[in-house]
XYZ file of C-alpha atoms in Angstrom:
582
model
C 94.163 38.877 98.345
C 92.746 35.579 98.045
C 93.092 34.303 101.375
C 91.155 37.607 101.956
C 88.181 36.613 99.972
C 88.411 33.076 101.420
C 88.124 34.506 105.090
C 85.065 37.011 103.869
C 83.781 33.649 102.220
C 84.118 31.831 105.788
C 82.750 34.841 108.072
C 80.155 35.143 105.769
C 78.698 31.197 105.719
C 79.059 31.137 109.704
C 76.841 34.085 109.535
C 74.444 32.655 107.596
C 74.719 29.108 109.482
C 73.864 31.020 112.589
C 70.737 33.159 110.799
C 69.493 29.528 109.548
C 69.645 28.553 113.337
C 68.287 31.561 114.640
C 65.333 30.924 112.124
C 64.572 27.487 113.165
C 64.568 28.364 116.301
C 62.767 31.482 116.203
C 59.851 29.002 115.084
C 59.740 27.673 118.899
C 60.871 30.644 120.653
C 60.925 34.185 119.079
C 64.672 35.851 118.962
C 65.489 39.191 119.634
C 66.626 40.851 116.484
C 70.241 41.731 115.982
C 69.702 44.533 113.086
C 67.472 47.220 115.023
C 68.724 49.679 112.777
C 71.012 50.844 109.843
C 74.411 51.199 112.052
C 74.204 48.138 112.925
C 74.987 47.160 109.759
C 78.249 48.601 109.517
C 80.120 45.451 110.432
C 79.397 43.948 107.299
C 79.835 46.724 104.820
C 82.802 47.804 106.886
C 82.679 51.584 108.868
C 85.380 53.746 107.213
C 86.723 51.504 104.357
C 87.276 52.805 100.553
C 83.977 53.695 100.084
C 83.598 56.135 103.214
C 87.355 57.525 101.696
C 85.972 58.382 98.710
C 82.773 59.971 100.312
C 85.089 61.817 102.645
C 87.444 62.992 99.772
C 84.269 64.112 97.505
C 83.489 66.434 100.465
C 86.210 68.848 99.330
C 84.351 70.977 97.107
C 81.137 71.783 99.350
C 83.801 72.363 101.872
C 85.002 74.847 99.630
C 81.186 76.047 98.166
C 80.703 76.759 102.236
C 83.381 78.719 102.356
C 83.149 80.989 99.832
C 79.162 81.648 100.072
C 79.933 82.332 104.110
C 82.890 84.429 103.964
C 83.315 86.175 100.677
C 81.061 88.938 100.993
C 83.164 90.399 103.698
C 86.395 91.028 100.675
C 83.692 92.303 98.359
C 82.287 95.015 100.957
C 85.413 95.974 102.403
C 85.904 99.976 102.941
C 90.054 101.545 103.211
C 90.506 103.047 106.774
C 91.447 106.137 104.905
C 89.088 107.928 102.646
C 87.799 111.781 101.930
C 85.553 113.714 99.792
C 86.369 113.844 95.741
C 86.749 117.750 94.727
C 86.697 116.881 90.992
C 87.556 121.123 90.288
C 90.963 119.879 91.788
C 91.953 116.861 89.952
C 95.137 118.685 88.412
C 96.540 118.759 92.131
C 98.899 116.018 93.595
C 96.366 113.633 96.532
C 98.104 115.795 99.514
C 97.687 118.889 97.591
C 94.081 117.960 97.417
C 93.612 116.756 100.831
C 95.532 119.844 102.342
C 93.561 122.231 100.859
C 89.785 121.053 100.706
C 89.713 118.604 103.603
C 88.944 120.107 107.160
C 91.986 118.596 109.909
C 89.987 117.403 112.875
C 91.404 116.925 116.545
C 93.532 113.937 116.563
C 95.090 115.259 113.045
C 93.309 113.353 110.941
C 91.652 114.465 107.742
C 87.359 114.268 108.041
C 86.300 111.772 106.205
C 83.271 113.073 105.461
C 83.339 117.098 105.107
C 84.936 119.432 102.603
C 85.824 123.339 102.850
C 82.459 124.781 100.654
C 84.044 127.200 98.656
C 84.294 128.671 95.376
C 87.009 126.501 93.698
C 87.543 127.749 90.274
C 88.282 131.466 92.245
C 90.529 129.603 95.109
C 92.610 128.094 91.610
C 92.891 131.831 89.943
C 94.394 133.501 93.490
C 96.793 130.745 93.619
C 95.251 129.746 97.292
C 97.381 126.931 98.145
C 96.505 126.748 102.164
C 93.471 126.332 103.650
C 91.395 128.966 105.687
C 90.174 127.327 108.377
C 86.691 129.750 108.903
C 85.443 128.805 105.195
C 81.936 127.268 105.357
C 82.043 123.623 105.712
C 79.628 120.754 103.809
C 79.312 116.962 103.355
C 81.150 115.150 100.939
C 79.075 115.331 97.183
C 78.693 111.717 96.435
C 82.201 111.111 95.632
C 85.409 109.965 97.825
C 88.564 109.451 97.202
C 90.373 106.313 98.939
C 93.836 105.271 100.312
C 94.376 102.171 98.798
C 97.056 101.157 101.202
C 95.588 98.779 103.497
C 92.748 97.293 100.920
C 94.766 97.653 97.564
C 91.714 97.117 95.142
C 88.152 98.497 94.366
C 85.168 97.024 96.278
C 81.492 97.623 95.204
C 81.673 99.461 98.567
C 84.349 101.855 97.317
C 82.980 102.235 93.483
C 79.227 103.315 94.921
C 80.376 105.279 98.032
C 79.173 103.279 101.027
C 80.574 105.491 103.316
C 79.874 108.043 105.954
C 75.811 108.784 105.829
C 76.101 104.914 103.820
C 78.925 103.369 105.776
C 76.173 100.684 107.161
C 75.338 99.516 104.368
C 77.595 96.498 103.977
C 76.126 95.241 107.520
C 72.524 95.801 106.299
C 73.596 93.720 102.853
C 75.202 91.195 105.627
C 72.252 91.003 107.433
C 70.116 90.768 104.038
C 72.300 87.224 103.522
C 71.232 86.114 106.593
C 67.554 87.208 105.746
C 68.213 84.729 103.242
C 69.658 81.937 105.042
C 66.210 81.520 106.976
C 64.487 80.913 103.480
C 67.217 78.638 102.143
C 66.913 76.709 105.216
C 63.007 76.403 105.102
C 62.943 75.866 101.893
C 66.299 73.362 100.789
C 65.267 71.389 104.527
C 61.640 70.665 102.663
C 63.326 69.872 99.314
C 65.564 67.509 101.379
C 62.831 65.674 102.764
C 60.380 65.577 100.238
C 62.240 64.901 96.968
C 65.919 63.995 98.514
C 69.110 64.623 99.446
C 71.030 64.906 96.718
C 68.283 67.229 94.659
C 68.482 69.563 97.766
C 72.061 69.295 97.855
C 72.369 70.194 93.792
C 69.593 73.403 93.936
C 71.385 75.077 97.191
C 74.802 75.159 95.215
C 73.085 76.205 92.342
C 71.272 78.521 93.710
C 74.472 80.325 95.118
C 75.808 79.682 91.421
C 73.339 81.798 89.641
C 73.367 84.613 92.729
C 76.918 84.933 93.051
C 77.744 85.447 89.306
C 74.877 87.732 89.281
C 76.240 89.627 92.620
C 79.388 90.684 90.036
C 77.041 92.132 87.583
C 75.645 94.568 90.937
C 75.051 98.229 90.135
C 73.644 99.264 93.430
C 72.575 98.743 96.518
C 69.368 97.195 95.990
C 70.818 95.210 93.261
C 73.382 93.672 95.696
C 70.984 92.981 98.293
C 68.821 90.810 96.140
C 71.581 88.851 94.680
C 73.132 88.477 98.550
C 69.777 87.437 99.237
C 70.007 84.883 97.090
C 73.550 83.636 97.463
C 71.568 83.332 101.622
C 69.590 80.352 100.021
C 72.933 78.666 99.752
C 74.435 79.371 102.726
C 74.711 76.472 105.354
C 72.740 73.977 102.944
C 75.691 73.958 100.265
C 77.404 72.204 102.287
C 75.820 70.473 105.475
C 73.336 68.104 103.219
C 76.654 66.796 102.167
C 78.093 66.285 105.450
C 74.804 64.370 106.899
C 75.005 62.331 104.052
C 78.562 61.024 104.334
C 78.365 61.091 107.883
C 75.553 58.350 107.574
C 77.292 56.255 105.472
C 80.423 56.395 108.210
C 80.226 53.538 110.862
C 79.986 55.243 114.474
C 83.067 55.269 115.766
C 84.326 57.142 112.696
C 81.310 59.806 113.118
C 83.448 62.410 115.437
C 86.283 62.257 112.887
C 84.496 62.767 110.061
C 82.004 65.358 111.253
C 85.254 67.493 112.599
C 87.877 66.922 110.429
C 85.799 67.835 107.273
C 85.267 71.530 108.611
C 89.061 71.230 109.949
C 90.828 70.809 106.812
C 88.694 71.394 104.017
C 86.674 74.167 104.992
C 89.526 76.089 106.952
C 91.973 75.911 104.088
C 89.268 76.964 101.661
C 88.443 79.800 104.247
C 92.448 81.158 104.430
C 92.562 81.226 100.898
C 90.069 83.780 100.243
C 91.795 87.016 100.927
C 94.727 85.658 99.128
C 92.442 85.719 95.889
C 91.044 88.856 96.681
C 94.657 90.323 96.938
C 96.070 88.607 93.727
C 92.733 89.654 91.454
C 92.279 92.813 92.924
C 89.350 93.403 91.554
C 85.908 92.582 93.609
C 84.035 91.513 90.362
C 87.006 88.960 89.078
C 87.122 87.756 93.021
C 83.252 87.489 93.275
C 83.484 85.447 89.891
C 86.221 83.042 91.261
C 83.943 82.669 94.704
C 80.735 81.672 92.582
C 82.174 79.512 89.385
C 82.869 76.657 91.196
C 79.410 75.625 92.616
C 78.644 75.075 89.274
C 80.381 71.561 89.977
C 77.236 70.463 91.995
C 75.635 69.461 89.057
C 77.539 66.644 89.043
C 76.742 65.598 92.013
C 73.980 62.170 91.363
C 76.994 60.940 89.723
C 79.632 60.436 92.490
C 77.697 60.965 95.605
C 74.835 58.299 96.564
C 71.285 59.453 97.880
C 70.879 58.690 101.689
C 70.357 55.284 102.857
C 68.283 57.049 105.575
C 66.157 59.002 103.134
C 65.600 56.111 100.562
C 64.582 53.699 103.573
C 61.888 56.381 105.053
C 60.847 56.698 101.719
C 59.694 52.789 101.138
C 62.551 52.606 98.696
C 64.194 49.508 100.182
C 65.700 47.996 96.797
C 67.715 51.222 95.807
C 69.283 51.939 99.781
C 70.151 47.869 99.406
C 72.206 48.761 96.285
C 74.099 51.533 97.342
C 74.480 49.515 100.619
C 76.070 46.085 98.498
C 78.145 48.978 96.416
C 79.480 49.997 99.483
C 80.250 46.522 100.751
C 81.760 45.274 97.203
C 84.110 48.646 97.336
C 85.129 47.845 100.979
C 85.677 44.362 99.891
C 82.819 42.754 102.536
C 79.996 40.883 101.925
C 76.641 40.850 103.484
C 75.311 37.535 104.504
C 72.372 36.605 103.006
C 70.421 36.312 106.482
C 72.000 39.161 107.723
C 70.270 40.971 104.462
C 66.707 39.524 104.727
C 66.519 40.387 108.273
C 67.679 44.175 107.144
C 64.934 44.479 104.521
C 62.205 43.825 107.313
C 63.875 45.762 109.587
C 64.020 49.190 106.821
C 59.793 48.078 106.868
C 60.025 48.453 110.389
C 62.045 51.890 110.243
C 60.258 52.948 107.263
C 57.073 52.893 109.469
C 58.598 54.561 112.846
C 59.346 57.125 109.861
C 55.766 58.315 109.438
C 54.793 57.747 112.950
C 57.713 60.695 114.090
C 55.246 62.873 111.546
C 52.641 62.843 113.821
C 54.870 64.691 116.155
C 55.317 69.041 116.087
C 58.145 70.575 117.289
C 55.674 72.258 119.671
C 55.765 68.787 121.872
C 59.055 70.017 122.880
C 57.717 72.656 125.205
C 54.805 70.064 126.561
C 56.369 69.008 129.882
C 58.812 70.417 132.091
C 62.197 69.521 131.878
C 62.579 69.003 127.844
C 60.973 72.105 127.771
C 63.848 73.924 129.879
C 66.473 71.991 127.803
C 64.875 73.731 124.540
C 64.646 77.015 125.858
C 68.281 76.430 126.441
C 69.641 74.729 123.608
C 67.806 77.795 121.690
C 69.600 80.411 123.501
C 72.756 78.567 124.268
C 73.033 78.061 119.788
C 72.054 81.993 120.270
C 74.746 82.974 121.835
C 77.250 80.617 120.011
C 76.031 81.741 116.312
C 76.762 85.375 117.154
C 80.170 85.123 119.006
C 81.317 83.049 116.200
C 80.307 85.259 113.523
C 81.162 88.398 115.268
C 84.438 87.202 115.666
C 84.906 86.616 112.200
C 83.587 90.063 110.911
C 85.424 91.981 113.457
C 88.863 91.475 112.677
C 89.017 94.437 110.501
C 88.674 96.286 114.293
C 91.641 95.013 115.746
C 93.935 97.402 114.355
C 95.901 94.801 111.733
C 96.176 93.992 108.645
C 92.817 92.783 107.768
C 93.880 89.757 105.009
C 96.423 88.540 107.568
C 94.193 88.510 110.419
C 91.832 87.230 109.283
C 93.821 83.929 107.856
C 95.246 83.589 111.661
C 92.110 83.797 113.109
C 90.550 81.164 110.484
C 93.264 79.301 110.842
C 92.233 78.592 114.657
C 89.785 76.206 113.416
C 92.002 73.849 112.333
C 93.943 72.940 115.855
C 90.255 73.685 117.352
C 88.847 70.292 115.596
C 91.656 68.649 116.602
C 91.308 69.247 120.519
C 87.538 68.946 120.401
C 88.321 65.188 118.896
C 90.895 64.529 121.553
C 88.594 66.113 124.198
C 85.219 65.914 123.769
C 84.545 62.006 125.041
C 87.169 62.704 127.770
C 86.290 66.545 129.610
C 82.116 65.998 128.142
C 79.944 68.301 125.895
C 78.963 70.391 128.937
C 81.880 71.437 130.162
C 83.632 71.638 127.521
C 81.072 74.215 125.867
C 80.942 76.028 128.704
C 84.785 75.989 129.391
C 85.047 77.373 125.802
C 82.301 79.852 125.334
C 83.611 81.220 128.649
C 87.598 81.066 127.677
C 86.124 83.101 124.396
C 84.362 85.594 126.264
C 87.327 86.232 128.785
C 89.471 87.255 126.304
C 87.126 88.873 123.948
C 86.832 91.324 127.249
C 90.442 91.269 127.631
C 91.317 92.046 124.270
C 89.357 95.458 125.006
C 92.071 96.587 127.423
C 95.273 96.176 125.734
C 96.445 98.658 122.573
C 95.399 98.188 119.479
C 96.929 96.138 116.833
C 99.597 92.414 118.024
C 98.256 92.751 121.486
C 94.441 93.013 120.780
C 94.207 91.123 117.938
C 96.394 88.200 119.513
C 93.814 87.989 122.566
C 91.033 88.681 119.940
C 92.363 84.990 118.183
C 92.433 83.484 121.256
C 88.674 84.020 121.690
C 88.135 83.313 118.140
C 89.937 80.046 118.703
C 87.355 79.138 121.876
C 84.543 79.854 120.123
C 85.224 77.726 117.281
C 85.456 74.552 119.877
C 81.916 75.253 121.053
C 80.177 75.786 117.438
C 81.841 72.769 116.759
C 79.851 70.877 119.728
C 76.940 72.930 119.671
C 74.648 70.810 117.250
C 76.139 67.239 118.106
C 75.196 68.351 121.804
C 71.577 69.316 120.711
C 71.474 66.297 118.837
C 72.062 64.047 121.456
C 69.337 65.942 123.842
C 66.378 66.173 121.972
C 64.077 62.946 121.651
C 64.510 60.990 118.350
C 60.805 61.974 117.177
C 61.433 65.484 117.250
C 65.168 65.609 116.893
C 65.009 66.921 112.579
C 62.214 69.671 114.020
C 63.908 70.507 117.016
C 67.638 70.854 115.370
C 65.776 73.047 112.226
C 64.549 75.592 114.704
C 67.680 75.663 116.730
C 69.548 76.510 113.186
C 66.780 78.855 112.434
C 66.892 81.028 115.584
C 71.145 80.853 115.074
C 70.071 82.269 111.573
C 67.799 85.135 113.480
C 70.339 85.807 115.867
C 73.194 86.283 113.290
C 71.228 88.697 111.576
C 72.597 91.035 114.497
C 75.486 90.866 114.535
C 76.952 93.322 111.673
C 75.301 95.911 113.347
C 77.238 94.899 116.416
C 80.490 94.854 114.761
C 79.103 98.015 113.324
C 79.201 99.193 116.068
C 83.533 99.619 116.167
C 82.837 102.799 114.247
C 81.392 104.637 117.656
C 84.257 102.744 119.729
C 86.141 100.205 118.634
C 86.214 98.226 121.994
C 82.196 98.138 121.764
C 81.759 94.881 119.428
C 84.329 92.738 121.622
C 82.579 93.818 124.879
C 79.166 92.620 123.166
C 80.347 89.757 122.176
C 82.356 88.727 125.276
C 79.084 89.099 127.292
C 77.232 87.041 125.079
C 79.811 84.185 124.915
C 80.294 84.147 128.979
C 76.088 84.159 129.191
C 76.057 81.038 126.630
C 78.650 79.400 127.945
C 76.459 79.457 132.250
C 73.671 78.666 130.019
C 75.335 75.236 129.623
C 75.892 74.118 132.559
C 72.381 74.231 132.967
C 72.084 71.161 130.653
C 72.632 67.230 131.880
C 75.931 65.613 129.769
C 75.215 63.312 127.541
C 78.562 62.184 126.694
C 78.403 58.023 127.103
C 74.644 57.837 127.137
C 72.292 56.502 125.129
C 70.234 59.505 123.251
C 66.583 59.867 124.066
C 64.249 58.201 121.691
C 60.436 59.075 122.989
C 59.385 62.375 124.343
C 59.416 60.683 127.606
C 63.006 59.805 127.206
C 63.577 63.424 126.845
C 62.004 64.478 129.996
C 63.303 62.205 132.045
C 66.670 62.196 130.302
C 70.011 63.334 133.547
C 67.078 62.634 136.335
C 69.476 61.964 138.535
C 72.805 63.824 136.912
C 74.707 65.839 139.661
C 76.238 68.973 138.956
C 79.658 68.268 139.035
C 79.581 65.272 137.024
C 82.502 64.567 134.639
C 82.891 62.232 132.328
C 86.985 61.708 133.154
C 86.197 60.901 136.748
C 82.657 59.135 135.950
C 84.029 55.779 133.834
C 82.160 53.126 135.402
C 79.070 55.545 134.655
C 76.348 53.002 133.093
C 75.222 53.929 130.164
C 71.851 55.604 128.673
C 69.859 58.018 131.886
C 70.196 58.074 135.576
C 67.257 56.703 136.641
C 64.286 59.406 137.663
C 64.586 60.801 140.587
């Protein structure tokens, strides 16, 4: 430990010997600066020591918030494949007494799910009728259903108010009214972010989806659970992703990949499989909805573990508190900043600090001013299109694929962990191009497939494997926009990316709907969307190994040059940053 300190001690005087030169020199000839911007100050407060840990660790949780405010609507909403009309003048009859004699057989031998024999019941009960004729007059169900509890063995809000048959879409329209809400969250947490902070953002989206999701439990109707839905929307995406920026900024480069992927990998994943494990052990949708919303009630303790962005605080003008968090960091990761290496930061922040307010002069529209960035929006916008909805379709759909929904859907979620784990093995090596196009296209394959095998193993199996796919190319979807779109534009242009994924997701319940007409339909949809994104892609130059566009210019002219075929795995002695216009 000591002859630690001693060697920080002795790295850190050469450094300031040789900023002491550099500044009596600088007096005859002026020296480039080494610190051009905040990573480049990693080095001395280390890239993925304690500190980063601990940031990494303290990610858990809003793992977890993501989770739940993403996926547990679909346990709340969930309808039994088996259901019929309630004839309360026969409640003294066994269930398949009841069914036998009220409930019309159709063609395949099934019971209709929505009709009952309109008769005189009380008479029927005095003859001692105890078959069916099948002439009597026939009527929709009265507002009440009985349900098989086999395959969903509790009562949803869906089961309790009868969201079935003429109200069977209603949990895709309250799916879609989340999503609705998403669009506002996003608008309206991204301005908190940027105006007041990270961390205040970062404590009102949990909340938010605090106060909502207790108050979904308390639903009495539709409308009711709309608004609250709504609501819990304002959460969704934010609760979590603020968080992940900000540790992600504090990780040194080289780390960035790891971190970004991993976090989803492990903690939101596991959180993800758990879910229908607490909806089976409460079995009760207001208990589960309770345990889903309780624990975002941790955020508030957020300003005291997790530090505002260095970023943010530096944009701001607020040089001496980034500098602070910055020296925690390096006393936790046992480094130390040389003083020269220090002073030059501080007038490099000034210097980013002013870039800052310059980049507000530019609109998101100056991404659709010349040519070629233009075409690589257009792109990125339908390519995070087409992504957004296979994704989520998969996920909702797995009630279709003739399975045990609460198993199913744990495989499938499962997928993302071994997904992170190849796109961090494989991303730098095979490129972001191909690799989102190889995935979106692997997804849609066997989303198609999946349509012509039998329901149930074989279906669903091919059904994971597309799930599996598609999680690889959300996964590289932002990082690839990110590394496209000019530096001056690049918050704007990644917000209305997000937004129109938000849009676009807003379709798909009614796609997966859609399984109640035919239950190949939503796969079909969604393979053809997937295999459209994925060509879409390969439209786009790579960017893996180059140097990310910084003016509007850069954008333009950014894969001038770039030939089709190009790989990264056969291009090594590529130089880096843009081939040089053509």
């Amino acid at each position: 430990m000591e002859s630690h300190e001693k060697e920080n001690k002795f790295r850190s005087a050469i450094d300031n010997a040789a900023f002491e030169m550099s500044d009596v020199s600088s007096a005859k000839v002026t020296s480039p600066r080494r610190l051009k911007d905040l990573d480049d100050l990693f080095p001395y407060i280390g890239d993925f020591g304690w500190y980063q840990r601990i940031l990494f660790i303290l990610m858990i949780p809003f793992g977890f918030f993501f989770a739940f405010v993403y996926f547990a609507q679909i346990f709340m909403t969930i309808v039994p494949e088996q259901h019929w009309c309630r004839v309360p003048a026969l409640s003294n009859l066994t269930v398949e007494e009841r069914k036998h004699l009220s409930i019309p057989l159709l063609e395949d031998n099934k019971y209709d799910r929505c009709h009952m024999y309109d008769v005189d019941w009380q008479k029927i009960l005095e003859t001692g009728v105890t078959e069916p004729d099948r002439s009597w007059p026939i009527k929709k169900c009265e507002e009440q259903w009985e349900f098989n509890f086999t395959d969903v063995p509790y009562e949803t809000i869906a089961t309790q108010l009868g969201w079935v048959c003429d109200k069977d879409n209603y949990p895709a329209t309250a799916q879609s009214v989340f999503f609705c809400g998403a669009i506002i969250g996003g608008l309206l947490f991204g301005w908190i972010a940027d105006k007041y902070g990270r961390i205040p953002a970062l404590v009102g989206t949990n909340m938010t989806g605090f106060f909502a999701g207790v108050g979904t439990a308390f639903s009495n109707s539709f409308w009711s659970f709309c608004l609250c839905r709504f609501l819990v929307g304002l959460a969704y995406d934010n609760c979590f992703v603020i968080m992940y920026i900000v540790v992600v900024e504090y990780v040194g480069p080289k780390w960035r990949t790891f971190v970004a992927n991993m976090s989803i990998a492990v903690y939101f994943t596991f959180a993800a499989c758990l879910l229908p494990w607490i909806a089976l052990a409460v079995a009760d949708w207001k208990i589960y909805t309770l345990i889903t919303s309780v624990p975002l009630v941790l955020s508030i303790f957020t300003p005291c573990v997790v530090p505002e962005s260095a970023r943010w605080l530096i944009s701001q003008g607020r040089f001496d508190e980034a500098i602070k968090i910055l020296k925690k960091c390096e006393r936790v990761n046992g480094k130390k900043i040389p003083e020269g290496v220090l002073k030059e930061f501080k007038e490099t922040a000034s210097e980013i600090a002013i870039s800052e307010q310059e980049v507000k002069n530019y609109s998101v529209l100056d991404l659709f001013r010349t040519p070629r960035l233009r075409r690589h929006s257009i792109l990125l916008l339908f390519i995070w299109m087409s992504i957004a909805m296979a994704f989520d379709g998969h996920v909702r759909n797995v009630g279709s694929l003739g399975l045990d929904i609460f198993l199913t859907f744990t495989v499938a979620t499962a997928t993302e962990f071994p997904a992170d784990v190849l796109l961090i093995l494989t991303l730098d090596i095979v490129g972001r191009r191909w690799l989102a196009f190889g995935s979106m296209v692997i997804s849609g394959i066997f989303s198609l497939l999946a349509t012509t095998v039998p329901l149930g193993i074989p279906s669903a199996s091919l059904a994971i494997v597309g799930r599996f796919s598609v999680n690889i190319s959300y996964n590289i979807g932002m990082q690839y926009a990110a590394e496209l779109l000019p530096t001056v534009v690049r918050a704007q242009g990644l917000a209305l990316i997000h937004m129109t994924g938000y849009i676009a997701t807003i379709l798909v319940p009614y796609i997966v709907y859609m399984a109640t007409i035919a239950t190949e339909i939503p796969l079909l949809i969604l393979g053809t969307i997937a295999i459209a994104g994925g060509c879409l892609c390969m439209c786009l130059p790579e960017s893996t190994g180059r140097d990310m566009p910084q003016t509007l210019q850069d954008g333009e002219d950014y894969g001038r040059g770039q030939k089709f075929w190009d790989m990264p795995c056969f291009n090594r002695e590529a130089k880096r940053g843009s081939a040089d216009p053509s």
